[in-house]
Amino acid sequence: SSELTQDPAVSVALGQTVRITCQGDSLRSYYASWYQQKPGQAPVVVIYGKNNRPSGIPDRFSGSSSGNSASLTITGAQAEDAADYYCQSRDSSDNHVLFGGGTKLTVL
Amino acid sequence: QLHLQESGPGLVKPSETLSLNCTVSGGSVNNSPYYWAWIRQPPGKGLEWIGIIHYSGTTYYNPSLRSRVGLSVDTSKNQFSLTLSSVTAADTAVYYCARRIMMVRDNWFDPWGQGTLVIVSS
């Protein structure tokens, strides 16, 4: 099916590592991109492609994929990483866009 | 540095047409590799893509909105536009414009505009 599934909420202790996952059939063919959205702000891409970080994104953010699953890992989570995270890809059969439902990350 | 800015009415009456523009600065909408997108986010909810357009006129629409959506590009103004007809309260959302970058196995949106809140209410 043409959907991306994310856990609604995840928490992590300050300084620890957290993995946010995204599942969907399209991920077998296409990489997921990941967006961070803080309250009242537009989303910002933090990972795209196999594991690429735009300029200005800390190297504690990394991405990986396997089969129909993609993950965003934050190694050494900081308080400022608390946000909503969305995965995004494209449909396998056409050029349509897919967004996951989003994961709310809480840093304890 | 590319910058996108949405503009348009913040309040639209039910059954009327929502119209928004996205002005691109620091780059050109007729830069061939790129597509231009509209994405919205209802209050407290997730992201929903609306549609994508290439300056050549090629368009892709979210099937759930296809019958009500129109996209266009005005290269003379370096902007692209969205129309959404027959709006209801369910169309109340923050509307974002963004550039879509596509590779063989990859696609992503960067940058995004700051977003504009559109409320559908009488």
mmCIF file with all atom_site columns, C-alpha atoms in Angstrom:
data_model
loop_
_atom_site.group_PDB
_atom_site.id
_atom_site.type_symbol
_atom_site.label_atom_id
_atom_site.label_alt_id
_atom_site.label_comp_id
_atom_site.label_asym_id
_atom_site.label_entity_id
_atom_site.label_seq_id
_atom_site.pdbx_PDB_ins_code
_atom_site.Cartn_x
_atom_site.Cartn_y
_atom_site.Cartn_z
_atom_site.occupancy
_atom_site.B_iso_or_equiv
_atom_site.pdbx_formal_charge
_atom_site.auth_seq_id
_atom_site.auth_comp_id
_atom_site.auth_asym_id
_atom_site.auth_atom_id
_atom_site.pdbx_PDB_model_num
ATOM 1   C CA . SER A 1 1   ? 0.000   0.000  0.000   1.00 0.00 ? 1   SER A CA 1
ATOM 2   C CA . SER A 1 2   ? 1.081   3.598  -0.523  1.00 0.00 ? 2   SER A CA 1
ATOM 3   C CA . GLU A 1 3   ? 1.538   4.624  3.077   1.00 0.00 ? 3   GLU A CA 1
ATOM 4   C CA . LEU A 1 4   ? 4.311   5.436  5.513   1.00 0.00 ? 4   LEU A CA 1
ATOM 5   C CA . THR A 1 5   ? 3.831   4.439  9.134   1.00 0.00 ? 5   THR A CA 1
ATOM 6   C CA . GLN A 1 6   ? 5.528   6.044  12.127  1.00 0.00 ? 6   GLN A CA 1
ATOM 7   C CA . ASP A 1 7   ? 5.160   5.606  15.868  1.00 0.00 ? 7   ASP A CA 1
ATOM 8   C CA . PRO A 1 8   ? 3.198   8.590  17.197  1.00 0.00 ? 8   PRO A CA 1
ATOM 9   C CA . ALA A 1 9   ? 5.552   9.327  20.080  1.00 0.00 ? 9   ALA A CA 1
ATOM 10  C CA . VAL A 1 10  ? 9.032   8.439  21.292  1.00 0.00 ? 10  VAL A CA 1
ATOM 11  C CA . SER A 1 11  ? 11.030  9.645  24.275  1.00 0.00 ? 11  SER A CA 1
ATOM 12  C CA . VAL A 1 12  ? 14.739  9.693  25.018  1.00 0.00 ? 12  VAL A CA 1
ATOM 13  C CA . ALA A 1 13  ? 16.857  10.700 27.972  1.00 0.00 ? 13  ALA A CA 1
ATOM 14  C CA . LEU A 1 14  ? 19.132  13.659 27.463  1.00 0.00 ? 14  LEU A CA 1
ATOM 15  C CA . GLY A 1 15  ? 22.396  12.541 25.871  1.00 0.00 ? 15  GLY A CA 1
ATOM 16  C CA . GLN A 1 16  ? 21.130  9.106  24.917  1.00 0.00 ? 16  GLN A CA 1
ATOM 17  C CA . THR A 1 17  ? 20.514  7.650  21.470  1.00 0.00 ? 17  THR A CA 1
ATOM 18  C CA . VAL A 1 18  ? 17.080  7.386  19.915  1.00 0.00 ? 18  VAL A CA 1
ATOM 19  C CA . ARG A 1 19  ? 15.859  5.792  16.721  1.00 0.00 ? 19  ARG A CA 1
ATOM 20  C CA . ILE A 1 20  ? 12.712  6.934  14.942  1.00 0.00 ? 20  ILE A CA 1
ATOM 21  C CA . THR A 1 21  ? 11.364  4.487  12.410  1.00 0.00 ? 21  THR A CA 1
ATOM 22  C CA . CYS A 1 22  ? 9.245   4.659  9.288   1.00 0.00 ? 22  CYS A CA 1
ATOM 23  C CA . GLN A 1 23  ? 7.742   1.705  7.442   1.00 0.00 ? 23  GLN A CA 1
ATOM 24  C CA . GLY A 1 24  ? 6.217   1.402  4.003   1.00 0.00 ? 24  GLY A CA 1
ATOM 25  C CA . ASP A 1 25  ? 6.432   -0.607 0.810   1.00 0.00 ? 25  ASP A CA 1
ATOM 26  C CA . SER A 1 26  ? 7.785   2.345  -1.171  1.00 0.00 ? 26  SER A CA 1
ATOM 27  C CA . LEU A 1 27  ? 10.908  2.308  0.999   1.00 0.00 ? 27  LEU A CA 1
ATOM 28  C CA . ARG A 1 28  ? 12.008  -0.841 -0.777  1.00 0.00 ? 28  ARG A CA 1
ATOM 29  C CA . SER A 1 29  ? 12.562  1.319  -3.869  1.00 0.00 ? 29  SER A CA 1
ATOM 30  C CA . TYR A 1 30  ? 13.111  4.852  -2.593  1.00 0.00 ? 30  TYR A CA 1
ATOM 31  C CA . TYR A 1 31  ? 14.989  6.437  0.273   1.00 0.00 ? 31  TYR A CA 1
ATOM 32  C CA . ALA A 1 32  ? 13.157  8.246  3.021   1.00 0.00 ? 32  ALA A CA 1
ATOM 33  C CA . SER A 1 33  ? 13.801  11.865 3.769   1.00 0.00 ? 33  SER A CA 1
ATOM 34  C CA . TRP A 1 34  ? 13.358  13.138 7.313   1.00 0.00 ? 34  TRP A CA 1
ATOM 35  C CA . TYR A 1 35  ? 12.028  16.487 8.520   1.00 0.00 ? 35  TYR A CA 1
ATOM 36  C CA . GLN A 1 36  ? 12.184  18.142 11.902  1.00 0.00 ? 36  GLN A CA 1
ATOM 37  C CA . GLN A 1 37  ? 9.353   20.487 12.837  1.00 0.00 ? 37  GLN A CA 1
ATOM 38  C CA . LYS A 1 38  ? 9.299   22.585 15.967  1.00 0.00 ? 38  LYS A CA 1
ATOM 39  C CA . PRO A 1 39  ? 6.121   24.327 17.169  1.00 0.00 ? 39  PRO A CA 1
ATOM 40  C CA . GLY A 1 40  ? 5.128   27.248 14.996  1.00 0.00 ? 40  GLY A CA 1
ATOM 41  C CA . GLN A 1 41  ? 7.881   26.589 12.462  1.00 0.00 ? 41  GLN A CA 1
ATOM 42  C CA . ALA A 1 42  ? 8.066   25.099 9.007   1.00 0.00 ? 42  ALA A CA 1
ATOM 43  C CA . PRO A 1 43  ? 9.570   21.632 8.622   1.00 0.00 ? 43  PRO A CA 1
ATOM 44  C CA . VAL A 1 44  ? 13.295  21.447 7.960   1.00 0.00 ? 44  VAL A CA 1
ATOM 45  C CA . VAL A 1 45  ? 14.972  18.533 6.193   1.00 0.00 ? 45  VAL A CA 1
ATOM 46  C CA . VAL A 1 46  ? 17.548  16.845 8.416   1.00 0.00 ? 46  VAL A CA 1
ATOM 47  C CA . ILE A 1 47  ? 18.314  13.733 6.336   1.00 0.00 ? 47  ILE A CA 1
ATOM 48  C CA . TYR A 1 48  ? 17.848  12.962 2.661   1.00 0.00 ? 48  TYR A CA 1
ATOM 49  C CA . GLY A 1 49  ? 19.041  10.224 0.373   1.00 0.00 ? 49  GLY A CA 1
ATOM 50  C CA . LYS A 1 50  ? 21.023  7.292  1.647   1.00 0.00 ? 50  LYS A CA 1
ATOM 51  C CA . ASN A 1 51  ? 22.321  9.302  4.611   1.00 0.00 ? 51  ASN A CA 1
ATOM 52  C CA . ASN A 1 52  ? 22.910  12.941 3.691   1.00 0.00 ? 52  ASN A CA 1
ATOM 53  C CA . ARG A 1 53  ? 22.724  15.903 6.034   1.00 0.00 ? 53  ARG A CA 1
ATOM 54  C CA . PRO A 1 54  ? 22.109  19.407 4.705   1.00 0.00 ? 54  PRO A CA 1
ATOM 55  C CA . SER A 1 55  ? 24.526  22.091 5.733   1.00 0.00 ? 55  SER A CA 1
ATOM 56  C CA . GLY A 1 56  ? 23.916  23.162 9.305   1.00 0.00 ? 56  GLY A CA 1
ATOM 57  C CA . ILE A 1 57  ? 22.391  19.898 10.512  1.00 0.00 ? 57  ILE A CA 1
ATOM 58  C CA . PRO A 1 58  ? 24.437  18.415 13.380  1.00 0.00 ? 58  PRO A CA 1
ATOM 59  C CA . ASP A 1 59  ? 26.223  15.142 12.724  1.00 0.00 ? 59  ASP A CA 1
ATOM 60  C CA . ARG A 1 60  ? 24.344  13.494 15.584  1.00 0.00 ? 60  ARG A CA 1
ATOM 61  C CA . PHE A 1 61  ? 21.542  13.008 13.024  1.00 0.00 ? 61  PHE A CA 1
ATOM 62  C CA . SER A 1 62  ? 21.910  10.007 10.735  1.00 0.00 ? 62  SER A CA 1
ATOM 63  C CA . GLY A 1 63  ? 19.700  7.890  8.519   1.00 0.00 ? 63  GLY A CA 1
ATOM 64  C CA . SER A 1 64  ? 19.563  4.272  7.473   1.00 0.00 ? 64  SER A CA 1
ATOM 65  C CA . SER A 1 65  ? 17.266  1.898  5.652   1.00 0.00 ? 65  SER A CA 1
ATOM 66  C CA . SER A 1 66  ? 16.610  -1.807 5.332   1.00 0.00 ? 66  SER A CA 1
ATOM 67  C CA . GLY A 1 67  ? 13.885  -3.515 3.374   1.00 0.00 ? 67  GLY A CA 1
ATOM 68  C CA . ASN A 1 68  ? 10.626  -1.648 3.855   1.00 0.00 ? 68  ASN A CA 1
ATOM 69  C CA . SER A 1 69  ? 11.897  0.343  6.816   1.00 0.00 ? 69  SER A CA 1
ATOM 70  C CA . ALA A 1 70  ? 13.870  3.552  7.296   1.00 0.00 ? 70  ALA A CA 1
ATOM 71  C CA . SER A 1 71  ? 15.275  5.017  10.490  1.00 0.00 ? 71  SER A CA 1
ATOM 72  C CA . LEU A 1 72  ? 16.411  8.369  11.763  1.00 0.00 ? 72  LEU A CA 1
ATOM 73  C CA . THR A 1 73  ? 18.932  8.065  14.582  1.00 0.00 ? 73  THR A CA 1
ATOM 74  C CA . ILE A 1 74  ? 19.894  10.852 16.933  1.00 0.00 ? 74  ILE A CA 1
ATOM 75  C CA . THR A 1 75  ? 23.088  9.968  18.782  1.00 0.00 ? 75  THR A CA 1
ATOM 76  C CA . GLY A 1 76  ? 23.376  11.969 21.966  1.00 0.00 ? 76  GLY A CA 1
ATOM 77  C CA . ALA A 1 77  ? 20.002  13.677 21.904  1.00 0.00 ? 77  ALA A CA 1
ATOM 78  C CA . GLN A 1 78  ? 19.922  17.300 23.001  1.00 0.00 ? 78  GLN A CA 1
ATOM 79  C CA . ALA A 1 79  ? 17.078  19.278 24.497  1.00 0.00 ? 79  ALA A CA 1
ATOM 80  C CA . GLU A 1 80  ? 16.730  21.241 21.259  1.00 0.00 ? 80  GLU A CA 1
ATOM 81  C CA . ASP A 1 81  ? 16.015  18.016 19.368  1.00 0.00 ? 81  ASP A CA 1
ATOM 82  C CA . ALA A 1 82  ? 12.570  17.802 20.933  1.00 0.00 ? 82  ALA A CA 1
ATOM 83  C CA . ALA A 1 83  ? 10.247  18.183 17.945  1.00 0.00 ? 83  ALA A CA 1
ATOM 84  C CA . ASP A 1 84  ? 7.959   16.376 15.545  1.00 0.00 ? 84  ASP A CA 1
ATOM 85  C CA . TYR A 1 85  ? 9.745   14.267 12.964  1.00 0.00 ? 85  TYR A CA 1
ATOM 86  C CA . TYR A 1 86  ? 8.230   13.256 9.640   1.00 0.00 ? 86  TYR A CA 1
ATOM 87  C CA . CYS A 1 87  ? 9.481   10.752 7.123   1.00 0.00 ? 87  CYS A CA 1
ATOM 88  C CA . GLN A 1 88  ? 8.737   11.289 3.459   1.00 0.00 ? 88  GLN A CA 1
ATOM 89  C CA . SER A 1 89  ? 9.200   9.307  0.285   1.00 0.00 ? 89  SER A CA 1
ATOM 90  C CA . ARG A 1 90  ? 7.473   8.797  -3.013  1.00 0.00 ? 90  ARG A CA 1
ATOM 91  C CA . ASP A 1 91  ? 5.012   6.274  -4.294  1.00 0.00 ? 91  ASP A CA 1
ATOM 92  C CA . SER A 1 92  ? 6.539   3.345  -6.111  1.00 0.00 ? 92  SER A CA 1
ATOM 93  C CA . SER A 1 93  ? 4.092   3.506  -8.998  1.00 0.00 ? 93  SER A CA 1
ATOM 94  C CA . ASP A 1 94  ? 4.033   7.204  -9.793  1.00 0.00 ? 94  ASP A CA 1
ATOM 95  C CA . ASN A 1 95  ? 5.467   10.529 -8.783  1.00 0.00 ? 95  ASN A CA 1
ATOM 96  C CA . HIS A 1 96  ? 3.191   11.042 -5.813  1.00 0.00 ? 96  HIS A CA 1
ATOM 97  C CA . VAL A 1 97  ? 4.460   12.125 -2.429  1.00 0.00 ? 97  VAL A CA 1
ATOM 98  C CA . LEU A 1 98  ? 4.131   10.123 0.751   1.00 0.00 ? 98  LEU A CA 1
ATOM 99  C CA . PHE A 1 99  ? 4.408   11.530 4.271   1.00 0.00 ? 99  PHE A CA 1
ATOM 100 C CA . GLY A 1 100 ? 4.450   9.548  7.460   1.00 0.00 ? 100 GLY A CA 1
ATOM 101 C CA . GLY A 1 101 ? 2.085   10.578 10.209  1.00 0.00 ? 101 GLY A CA 1
ATOM 102 C CA . GLY A 1 102 ? 4.875   12.037 12.293  1.00 0.00 ? 102 GLY A CA 1
ATOM 103 C CA . THR A 1 103 ? 6.637   11.105 15.541  1.00 0.00 ? 103 THR A CA 1
ATOM 104 C CA . LYS A 1 104 ? 6.685   13.440 18.518  1.00 0.00 ? 104 LYS A CA 1
ATOM 105 C CA . LEU A 1 105 ? 10.092  13.207 20.183  1.00 0.00 ? 105 LEU A CA 1
ATOM 106 C CA . THR A 1 106 ? 10.340  14.109 23.842  1.00 0.00 ? 106 THR A CA 1
ATOM 107 C CA . VAL A 1 107 ? 13.782  14.623 25.382  1.00 0.00 ? 107 VAL A CA 1
ATOM 108 C CA . LEU A 1 108 ? 13.664  13.862 29.093  1.00 0.00 ? 108 LEU A CA 1
ATOM 109 C CA . GLN B 2 1   ? 20.189  31.275 -0.883  1.00 0.00 ? 1   GLN B CA 1
ATOM 110 C CA . LEU B 2 2   ? 16.775  30.248 -2.126  1.00 0.00 ? 2   LEU B CA 1
ATOM 111 C CA . HIS B 2 3   ? 13.838  31.718 -0.243  1.00 0.00 ? 3   HIS B CA 1
ATOM 112 C CA . LEU B 2 4   ? 10.131  30.967 -0.645  1.00 0.00 ? 4   LEU B CA 1
ATOM 113 C CA . GLN B 2 5   ? 7.304   33.144 0.644   1.00 0.00 ? 5   GLN B CA 1
ATOM 114 C CA . GLU B 2 6   ? 3.601   32.332 0.629   1.00 0.00 ? 6   GLU B CA 1
ATOM 115 C CA . SER B 2 7   ? 0.991   35.041 0.235   1.00 0.00 ? 7   SER B CA 1
ATOM 116 C CA . GLY B 2 8   ? -2.775  35.211 0.045   1.00 0.00 ? 8   GLY B CA 1
ATOM 117 C CA . PRO B 2 9   ? -5.944  35.689 2.072   1.00 0.00 ? 9   PRO B CA 1
ATOM 118 C CA . GLY B 2 10  ? -5.940  34.283 5.573   1.00 0.00 ? 10  GLY B CA 1
ATOM 119 C CA . LEU B 2 11  ? -9.709  33.853 5.640   1.00 0.00 ? 11  LEU B CA 1
ATOM 120 C CA . VAL B 2 12  ? -11.851 32.174 3.010   1.00 0.00 ? 12  VAL B CA 1
ATOM 121 C CA . LYS B 2 13  ? -15.600 31.552 3.121   1.00 0.00 ? 13  LYS B CA 1
ATOM 122 C CA . PRO B 2 14  ? -16.989 28.030 2.775   1.00 0.00 ? 14  PRO B CA 1
ATOM 123 C CA . SER B 2 15  ? -17.681 26.965 -0.828  1.00 0.00 ? 15  SER B CA 1
ATOM 124 C CA . GLU B 2 16  ? -15.353 29.649 -2.182  1.00 0.00 ? 16  GLU B CA 1
ATOM 125 C CA . THR B 2 17  ? -11.929 29.253 -3.775  1.00 0.00 ? 17  THR B CA 1
ATOM 126 C CA . LEU B 2 18  ? -8.670  29.500 -1.862  1.00 0.00 ? 18  LEU B CA 1
ATOM 127 C CA . SER B 2 19  ? -5.851  31.139 -3.813  1.00 0.00 ? 19  SER B CA 1
ATOM 128 C CA . LEU B 2 20  ? -2.244  31.349 -2.711  1.00 0.00 ? 20  LEU B CA 1
ATOM 129 C CA . ASN B 2 21  ? 0.981   32.457 -4.328  1.00 0.00 ? 21  ASN B CA 1
ATOM 130 C CA . CYS B 2 22  ? 4.530   31.434 -3.563  1.00 0.00 ? 22  CYS B CA 1
ATOM 131 C CA . THR B 2 23  ? 7.223   33.909 -4.549  1.00 0.00 ? 23  THR B CA 1
ATOM 132 C CA . VAL B 2 24  ? 10.691  32.507 -5.130  1.00 0.00 ? 24  VAL B CA 1
ATOM 133 C CA . SER B 2 25  ? 13.757  34.647 -4.507  1.00 0.00 ? 25  SER B CA 1
ATOM 134 C CA . GLY B 2 26  ? 17.438  33.781 -4.792  1.00 0.00 ? 26  GLY B CA 1
ATOM 135 C CA . GLY B 2 27  ? 16.706  31.385 -7.634  1.00 0.00 ? 27  GLY B CA 1
ATOM 136 C CA . SER B 2 28  ? 14.428  30.767 -10.577 1.00 0.00 ? 28  SER B CA 1
ATOM 137 C CA . VAL B 2 29  ? 11.241  28.752 -10.876 1.00 0.00 ? 29  VAL B CA 1
ATOM 138 C CA . ASN B 2 30  ? 12.309  27.729 -14.377 1.00 0.00 ? 30  ASN B CA 1
ATOM 139 C CA . ASN B 2 31  ? 15.372  25.950 -13.077 1.00 0.00 ? 31  ASN B CA 1
ATOM 140 C CA . SER B 2 32  ? 14.755  22.691 -14.870 1.00 0.00 ? 32  SER B CA 1
ATOM 141 C CA . PRO B 2 33  ? 15.702  19.988 -12.359 1.00 0.00 ? 33  PRO B CA 1
ATOM 142 C CA . TYR B 2 34  ? 13.328  21.253 -9.705  1.00 0.00 ? 34  TYR B CA 1
ATOM 143 C CA . TYR B 2 35  ? 9.658   20.873 -8.983  1.00 0.00 ? 35  TYR B CA 1
ATOM 144 C CA . TRP B 2 36  ? 7.553   23.184 -6.840  1.00 0.00 ? 36  TRP B CA 1
ATOM 145 C CA . ALA B 2 37  ? 5.148   21.930 -4.242  1.00 0.00 ? 37  ALA B CA 1
ATOM 146 C CA . TRP B 2 38  ? 2.266   22.835 -2.006  1.00 0.00 ? 38  TRP B CA 1
ATOM 147 C CA . ILE B 2 39  ? 1.896   21.042 1.317   1.00 0.00 ? 39  ILE B CA 1
ATOM 148 C CA . ARG B 2 40  ? -0.562  21.751 4.092   1.00 0.00 ? 40  ARG B CA 1
ATOM 149 C CA . GLN B 2 41  ? -0.922  20.988 7.765   1.00 0.00 ? 41  GLN B CA 1
ATOM 150 C CA . PRO B 2 42  ? -4.269  21.209 9.584   1.00 0.00 ? 42  PRO B CA 1
ATOM 151 C CA . PRO B 2 43  ? -3.980  22.504 13.146  1.00 0.00 ? 43  PRO B CA 1
ATOM 152 C CA . GLY B 2 44  ? -2.471  19.842 15.382  1.00 0.00 ? 44  GLY B CA 1
ATOM 153 C CA . LYS B 2 45  ? -2.164  17.328 12.568  1.00 0.00 ? 45  LYS B CA 1
ATOM 154 C CA . GLY B 2 46  ? 0.443   15.998 10.171  1.00 0.00 ? 46  GLY B CA 1
ATOM 155 C CA . LEU B 2 47  ? 1.682   17.046 6.751   1.00 0.00 ? 47  LEU B CA 1
ATOM 156 C CA . GLU B 2 48  ? -0.404  16.484 3.624   1.00 0.00 ? 48  GLU B CA 1
ATOM 157 C CA . TRP B 2 49  ? 0.932   17.090 0.161   1.00 0.00 ? 49  TRP B CA 1
ATOM 158 C CA . ILE B 2 50  ? -1.415  18.904 -2.197  1.00 0.00 ? 50  ILE B CA 1
ATOM 159 C CA . GLY B 2 51  ? 0.381   18.970 -5.511  1.00 0.00 ? 51  GLY B CA 1
ATOM 160 C CA . ILE B 2 52  ? 3.592   19.502 -7.419  1.00 0.00 ? 52  ILE B CA 1
ATOM 161 C CA . ILE B 2 53  ? 4.334   21.449 -10.582 1.00 0.00 ? 53  ILE B CA 1
ATOM 162 C CA . HIS B 2 54  ? 7.280   21.799 -12.922 1.00 0.00 ? 54  HIS B CA 1
ATOM 163 C CA . TYR B 2 55  ? 7.756   25.051 -14.798 1.00 0.00 ? 55  TYR B CA 1
ATOM 164 C CA . SER B 2 56  ? 7.094   23.115 -18.015 1.00 0.00 ? 56  SER B CA 1
ATOM 165 C CA . GLY B 2 57  ? 3.546   22.586 -16.768 1.00 0.00 ? 57  GLY B CA 1
ATOM 166 C CA . THR B 2 58  ? 3.822   18.992 -15.625 1.00 0.00 ? 58  THR B CA 1
ATOM 167 C CA . THR B 2 59  ? 1.693   18.507 -12.546 1.00 0.00 ? 59  THR B CA 1
ATOM 168 C CA . TYR B 2 60  ? 1.027   15.821 -9.959  1.00 0.00 ? 60  TYR B CA 1
ATOM 169 C CA . TYR B 2 61  ? -1.877  16.042 -7.562  1.00 0.00 ? 61  TYR B CA 1
ATOM 170 C CA . ASN B 2 62  ? -2.852  14.291 -4.371  1.00 0.00 ? 62  ASN B CA 1
ATOM 171 C CA . PRO B 2 63  ? -5.669  12.012 -5.566  1.00 0.00 ? 63  PRO B CA 1
ATOM 172 C CA . SER B 2 64  ? -7.807  13.023 -2.608  1.00 0.00 ? 64  SER B CA 1
ATOM 173 C CA . LEU B 2 65  ? -7.711  16.677 -3.691  1.00 0.00 ? 65  LEU B CA 1
ATOM 174 C CA . ARG B 2 66  ? -7.275  16.358 -7.449  1.00 0.00 ? 66  ARG B CA 1
ATOM 175 C CA . SER B 2 67  ? -10.799 17.427 -8.389  1.00 0.00 ? 67  SER B CA 1
ATOM 176 C CA . ARG B 2 68  ? -10.484 20.721 -6.517  1.00 0.00 ? 68  ARG B CA 1
ATOM 177 C CA . VAL B 2 69  ? -6.831  21.717 -7.005  1.00 0.00 ? 69  VAL B CA 1
ATOM 178 C CA . GLY B 2 70  ? -5.160  23.853 -9.645  1.00 0.00 ? 70  GLY B CA 1
ATOM 179 C CA . LEU B 2 71  ? -1.463  24.672 -9.899  1.00 0.00 ? 71  LEU B CA 1
ATOM 180 C CA . SER B 2 72  ? 0.288   27.151 -12.138 1.00 0.00 ? 72  SER B CA 1
ATOM 181 C CA . VAL B 2 73  ? 3.687   28.774 -12.626 1.00 0.00 ? 73  VAL B CA 1
ATOM 182 C CA . ASP B 2 74  ? 4.322   32.381 -13.625 1.00 0.00 ? 74  ASP B CA 1
ATOM 183 C CA . THR B 2 75  ? 7.941   32.644 -14.718 1.00 0.00 ? 75  THR B CA 1
ATOM 184 C CA . SER B 2 76  ? 7.671   36.396 -15.282 1.00 0.00 ? 76  SER B CA 1
ATOM 185 C CA . LYS B 2 77  ? 6.884   36.886 -11.590 1.00 0.00 ? 77  LYS B CA 1
ATOM 186 C CA . ASN B 2 78  ? 9.076   33.988 -10.456 1.00 0.00 ? 78  ASN B CA 1
ATOM 187 C CA . GLN B 2 79  ? 6.202   32.508 -8.549  1.00 0.00 ? 79  GLN B CA 1
ATOM 188 C CA . PHE B 2 80  ? 3.872   29.546 -8.528  1.00 0.00 ? 80  PHE B CA 1
ATOM 189 C CA . SER B 2 81  ? 0.290   29.394 -7.365  1.00 0.00 ? 81  SER B CA 1
ATOM 190 C CA . LEU B 2 82  ? -2.360  27.207 -5.798  1.00 0.00 ? 82  LEU B CA 1
ATOM 191 C CA . THR B 2 83  ? -6.105  27.290 -6.140  1.00 0.00 ? 83  THR B CA 1
ATOM 192 C CA . LEU B 2 84  ? -8.394  25.050 -4.109  1.00 0.00 ? 84  LEU B CA 1
ATOM 193 C CA . SER B 2 85  ? -12.069 25.246 -4.919  1.00 0.00 ? 85  SER B CA 1
ATOM 194 C CA . SER B 2 86  ? -15.204 24.523 -2.899  1.00 0.00 ? 86  SER B CA 1
ATOM 195 C CA . VAL B 2 87  ? -13.404 24.822 0.407   1.00 0.00 ? 87  VAL B CA 1
ATOM 196 C CA . THR B 2 88  ? -14.832 23.604 3.699   1.00 0.00 ? 88  THR B CA 1
ATOM 197 C CA . ALA B 2 89  ? -13.696 23.864 7.302   1.00 0.00 ? 89  ALA B CA 1
ATOM 198 C CA . ALA B 2 90  ? -11.601 20.749 6.686   1.00 0.00 ? 90  ALA B CA 1
ATOM 199 C CA . ASP B 2 91  ? -9.359  22.834 4.431   1.00 0.00 ? 91  ASP B CA 1
ATOM 200 C CA . THR B 2 92  ? -8.342  25.054 7.341   1.00 0.00 ? 92  THR B CA 1
ATOM 201 C CA . ALA B 2 93  ? -4.594  24.582 7.606   1.00 0.00 ? 93  ALA B CA 1
ATOM 202 C CA . VAL B 2 94  ? -1.169  26.117 7.404   1.00 0.00 ? 94  VAL B CA 1
ATOM 203 C CA . TYR B 2 95  ? -0.223  26.020 3.727   1.00 0.00 ? 95  TYR B CA 1
ATOM 204 C CA . TYR B 2 96  ? 3.433   25.659 2.828   1.00 0.00 ? 96  TYR B CA 1
ATOM 205 C CA . CYS B 2 97  ? 5.189   25.995 -0.476  1.00 0.00 ? 97  CYS B CA 1
ATOM 206 C CA . ALA B 2 98  ? 8.467   24.189 -1.027  1.00 0.00 ? 98  ALA B CA 1
ATOM 207 C CA . ARG B 2 99  ? 10.980  23.175 -3.653  1.00 0.00 ? 99  ARG B CA 1
ATOM 208 C CA . ARG B 2 100 ? 11.103  19.489 -4.454  1.00 0.00 ? 100 ARG B CA 1
ATOM 209 C CA . ILE B 2 101 ? 14.425  17.978 -5.392  1.00 0.00 ? 101 ILE B CA 1
ATOM 210 C CA . MET B 2 102 ? 14.359  14.609 -7.136  1.00 0.00 ? 102 MET B CA 1
ATOM 211 C CA . MET B 2 103 ? 17.060  12.059 -7.762  1.00 0.00 ? 103 MET B CA 1
ATOM 212 C CA . VAL B 2 104 ? 16.849  8.490  -9.004  1.00 0.00 ? 104 VAL B CA 1
ATOM 213 C CA . ARG B 2 105 ? 15.972  6.951  -5.655  1.00 0.00 ? 105 ARG B CA 1
ATOM 214 C CA . ASP B 2 106 ? 15.499  10.055 -3.634  1.00 0.00 ? 106 ASP B CA 1
ATOM 215 C CA . ASN B 2 107 ? 13.334  13.111 -3.321  1.00 0.00 ? 107 ASN B CA 1
ATOM 216 C CA . TRP B 2 108 ? 13.051  15.765 -0.684  1.00 0.00 ? 108 TRP B CA 1
ATOM 217 C CA . PHE B 2 109 ? 11.665  19.233 -0.012  1.00 0.00 ? 109 PHE B CA 1
ATOM 218 C CA . ASP B 2 110 ? 14.063  22.072 0.646   1.00 0.00 ? 110 ASP B CA 1
ATOM 219 C CA . PRO B 2 111 ? 13.621  24.878 1.365   1.00 0.00 ? 111 PRO B CA 1
ATOM 220 C CA . TRP B 2 112 ? 10.129  25.477 2.685   1.00 0.00 ? 112 TRP B CA 1
ATOM 221 C CA . GLY B 2 113 ? 8.287   28.731 2.978   1.00 0.00 ? 113 GLY B CA 1
ATOM 222 C CA . GLN B 2 114 ? 7.352   29.898 6.446   1.00 0.00 ? 114 GLN B CA 1
ATOM 223 C CA . GLY B 2 115 ? 3.752   28.836 5.863   1.00 0.00 ? 115 GLY B CA 1
ATOM 224 C CA . THR B 2 116 ? 0.517   30.790 5.858   1.00 0.00 ? 116 THR B CA 1
ATOM 225 C CA . LEU B 2 117 ? -2.549  29.971 7.929   1.00 0.00 ? 117 LEU B CA 1
ATOM 226 C CA . VAL B 2 118 ? -5.774  29.838 5.966   1.00 0.00 ? 118 VAL B CA 1
ATOM 227 C CA . ILE B 2 119 ? -9.007  29.632 7.922   1.00 0.00 ? 119 ILE B CA 1
ATOM 228 C CA . VAL B 2 120 ? -12.216 28.602 6.217   1.00 0.00 ? 120 VAL B CA 1
ATOM 229 C CA . SER B 2 121 ? -15.096 30.258 7.994   1.00 0.00 ? 121 SER B CA 1
ATOM 230 C CA . SER B 2 122 ? -18.122 32.367 7.241   1.00 0.00 ? 122 SER B CA 1
#
